[in-house]
CSV table of C-alpha atoms and ligand atoms in Angstrom, one decimal:
chain,number,residue,atom,x,y,z
A,1,MET,CA,61.1,238.0,82.2
A,2,SER,CA,60.5,241.6,80.8
A,3,CYS,CA,62.8,241.4,78.2
A,4,LEU,CA,61.0,241.4,74.5
A,5,PHE,CA,63.6,239.7,72.6
A,6,CYS,CA,63.9,237.2,75.3
A,7,LYS,CA,60.1,236.3,74.7
A,8,ILE,CA,61.1,236.3,71.2
A,9,VAL,CA,63.8,233.6,71.9
A,10,ALA,CA,61.3,231.7,74.0
A,11,GLY,CA,58.5,231.5,71.5
A,12,GLU,CA,56.0,233.8,73.7
A,13,VAL,CA,56.4,236.7,71.2
A,14,PRO,CA,56.1,235.7,67.4
A,15,ALA,CA,58.6,236.8,64.7
A,16,LYS,CA,59.5,235.4,61.4
A,17,ARG,CA,62.5,233.9,61.9
A,18,VAL,CA,65.0,233.4,59.2
A,19,HIS,CA,67.9,231.3,61.2
A,20,GLU,CA,67.7,229.4,64.7
A,21,ASP,CA,70.7,227.9,66.1
A,22,GLU,CA,72.0,226.9,69.5
A,23,GLU,CA,73.4,230.4,70.2
A,24,LEU,CA,71.4,232.4,67.8
A,25,VAL,CA,67.7,233.4,66.5
A,26,ALA,CA,67.8,236.0,63.5
A,27,PHE,CA,64.3,237.4,62.7
A,28,GLU,CA,62.6,240.1,60.3
A,29,ASP,CA,62.3,242.9,62.0
A,30,ILE,CA,58.9,244.5,62.5
A,31,ASN,CA,59.3,247.9,61.2
A,32,PRO,CA,61.9,247.3,58.0
A,33,GLN,CA,64.2,250.3,57.4
A,34,ALA,CA,65.3,248.4,54.1
A,35,PRO,CA,64.0,245.6,51.6
A,36,LEU,CA,65.9,243.0,53.7
A,37,HIS,CA,65.8,244.3,57.8
A,38,VAL,CA,67.1,240.9,59.9
A,39,LEU,CA,67.8,241.3,63.7
A,40,VAL,CA,70.5,238.6,64.7
A,41,ILE,CA,70.6,238.3,68.4
A,42,PRO,CA,72.1,235.7,71.1
A,43,LYS,CA,69.7,233.7,72.7
A,44,ARG,CA,71.4,234.7,76.1
A,45,HIS,CA,70.4,237.9,77.6
A,46,ILE,CA,73.1,240.7,77.2
A,47,SER,CA,71.4,244.4,77.6
A,48,THR,CA,74.0,246.6,75.6
A,49,LEU,CA,77.5,246.4,73.9
A,50,ASN,CA,78.8,248.2,77.1
A,51,ASP,CA,78.0,244.6,78.8
A,52,MET,CA,80.0,242.6,76.8
A,53,THR,CA,82.8,240.5,78.3
A,54,ALA,CA,86.0,238.8,76.8
A,55,ALA,CA,83.2,235.4,77.5
A,56,ASP,CA,81.2,237.1,74.8
A,57,ASP,CA,83.7,237.2,71.9
A,58,ALA,CA,82.7,234.0,70.3
A,59,ILE,CA,78.8,235.4,70.1
A,60,VAL,CA,79.7,238.4,68.5
A,61,GLY,CA,81.8,236.5,65.8
A,62,GLN,CA,78.7,234.4,65.2
A,63,MET,CA,76.3,237.0,64.9
A,64,ALA,CA,78.5,238.8,62.4
A,65,ARG,CA,79.2,235.5,60.7
A,66,ARG,CA,75.2,234.8,60.4
A,67,ALA,CA,74.3,238.4,59.1
A,68,ALA,CA,77.0,237.6,56.4
A,69,ALA,CA,75.2,234.2,55.6
A,70,ILE,CA,71.8,235.5,55.5
A,71,ALA,CA,73.1,238.4,53.3
A,72,ARG,CA,74.5,235.9,50.8
A,73,GLU,CA,71.6,233.8,51.0
A,74,ARG,CA,69.6,237.1,49.9
A,75,GLY,CA,71.8,237.8,47.0
A,76,PHE,CA,73.3,240.8,48.6
A,77,ASP,CA,77.0,239.6,49.0
A,78,GLY,CA,78.0,241.1,46.3
A,79,SER,CA,75.9,244.3,45.8
A,80,GLY,CA,76.5,245.2,49.7
A,81,TYR,CA,74.6,245.5,53.0
A,82,ARG,CA,75.2,247.2,56.5
A,83,THR,CA,75.5,245.7,60.1
A,84,VAL,CA,74.6,247.9,63.0
A,85,LEU,CA,74.9,247.8,66.6
A,86,ASN,CA,73.0,250.5,68.5
A,87,CYS,CA,74.4,251.6,72.0
A,88,ASN,CA,72.1,253.3,74.3
A,89,SER,CA,70.0,256.5,73.4
A,90,ASP,CA,72.3,258.5,71.2
A,91,ALA,CA,72.4,255.7,68.9
A,92,GLY,CA,68.9,254.9,69.0
A,93,GLN,CA,68.7,251.7,71.1
A,94,THR,CA,65.2,251.0,71.9
A,95,VAL,CA,65.4,247.3,72.8
A,96,PHE,CA,68.0,246.4,75.8
A,97,HIS,CA,69.1,242.9,74.4
A,98,ILE,CA,71.9,243.3,71.8
A,99,HIS,CA,70.8,242.8,68.2
A,100,LEU,CA,72.6,243.1,64.9
A,101,HIS,CA,71.0,245.0,62.5
A,102,LEU,CA,71.1,243.4,58.7
A,103,LEU,CA,70.0,246.1,56.1
A,104,ALA,CA,70.4,245.4,52.4
A,105,GLY,CA,68.5,245.8,49.2
A,106,ARG,CA,68.9,249.6,48.7
A,107,ARG,CA,71.5,252.1,48.7
A,108,LEU,CA,72.4,253.2,52.4
A,109,ALA,CA,73.4,257.0,53.2
A,110,TRP,CA,76.9,257.4,55.0
A,111,PRO,CA,77.0,259.4,57.4
A,112,PRO,CA,74.0,257.6,59.1
A,113,GLY,CA,71.2,259.9,60.0
B,1,5GP,P1,67.1,249.4,68.1
B,1,5GP,O1,66.7,250.7,67.7
B,1,5GP,O2,67.3,248.9,69.7
B,1,5GP,O3,68.3,249.4,67.5
B,1,5GP,O4,66.6,248.2,67.6
B,1,5GP,C1,65.5,247.6,68.2
B,1,5GP,C2,64.4,247.2,66.6
B,1,5GP,O5,63.9,246.2,67.0
B,1,5GP,C3,64.0,247.9,65.8
B,1,5GP,O6,64.2,248.4,64.4
B,1,5GP,C4,62.2,247.6,65.8
B,1,5GP,O7,61.6,247.7,64.5
B,1,5GP,C5,62.5,246.4,66.3
B,1,5GP,N1,61.6,245.5,66.9
B,1,5GP,C6,60.8,246.5,68.0
B,1,5GP,N2,59.8,245.3,68.6
B,1,5GP,C7,59.7,244.4,68.1
B,1,5GP,C8,59.1,243.1,67.6
B,1,5GP,O8,58.1,243.1,68.3
B,1,5GP,N3,59.2,242.5,66.8
B,1,5GP,C9,60.5,242.4,66.2
B,1,5GP,N4,60.4,241.6,65.0
B,1,5GP,N5,61.1,243.5,65.9
B,1,5GP,C10,60.7,244.3,66.5
B,2,ZN,ZN1,66.4,239.7,76.8
């Protein structure tokens, strides 16, 4: 198993977990880009958004709702937050196990860089 995020799921690489359930793990990004920067990932390996099928619809919904729940727990539901799912090189994807970024705690520019 060579995937970094599969290793985090398995506990072989340490991470600061903020949530875990049967389907998902959420953990703090090692190089945070905002006061709150959490990655929400499925336990099951899926490389990119391009690889998702109808069978994955439920997991994407769980990832989005979990990001919203973490934002709410940290008090950012009213002030706002951003969720990002980068796909391939132009978007800056560097880890090829899908992950939903949750960013909050500062004003985020739009359009993104
Ligand atoms: P991407 O650029 O693929 O959308 O995002 C990958 C994210 O994973 C980056 O924000 C990066 O900081 C984070 N990351 C990379 N390696 C590790 C690691 O070993 N542990 C944690 N917690 N985050 C990581
Ligand atoms: Zn993986």
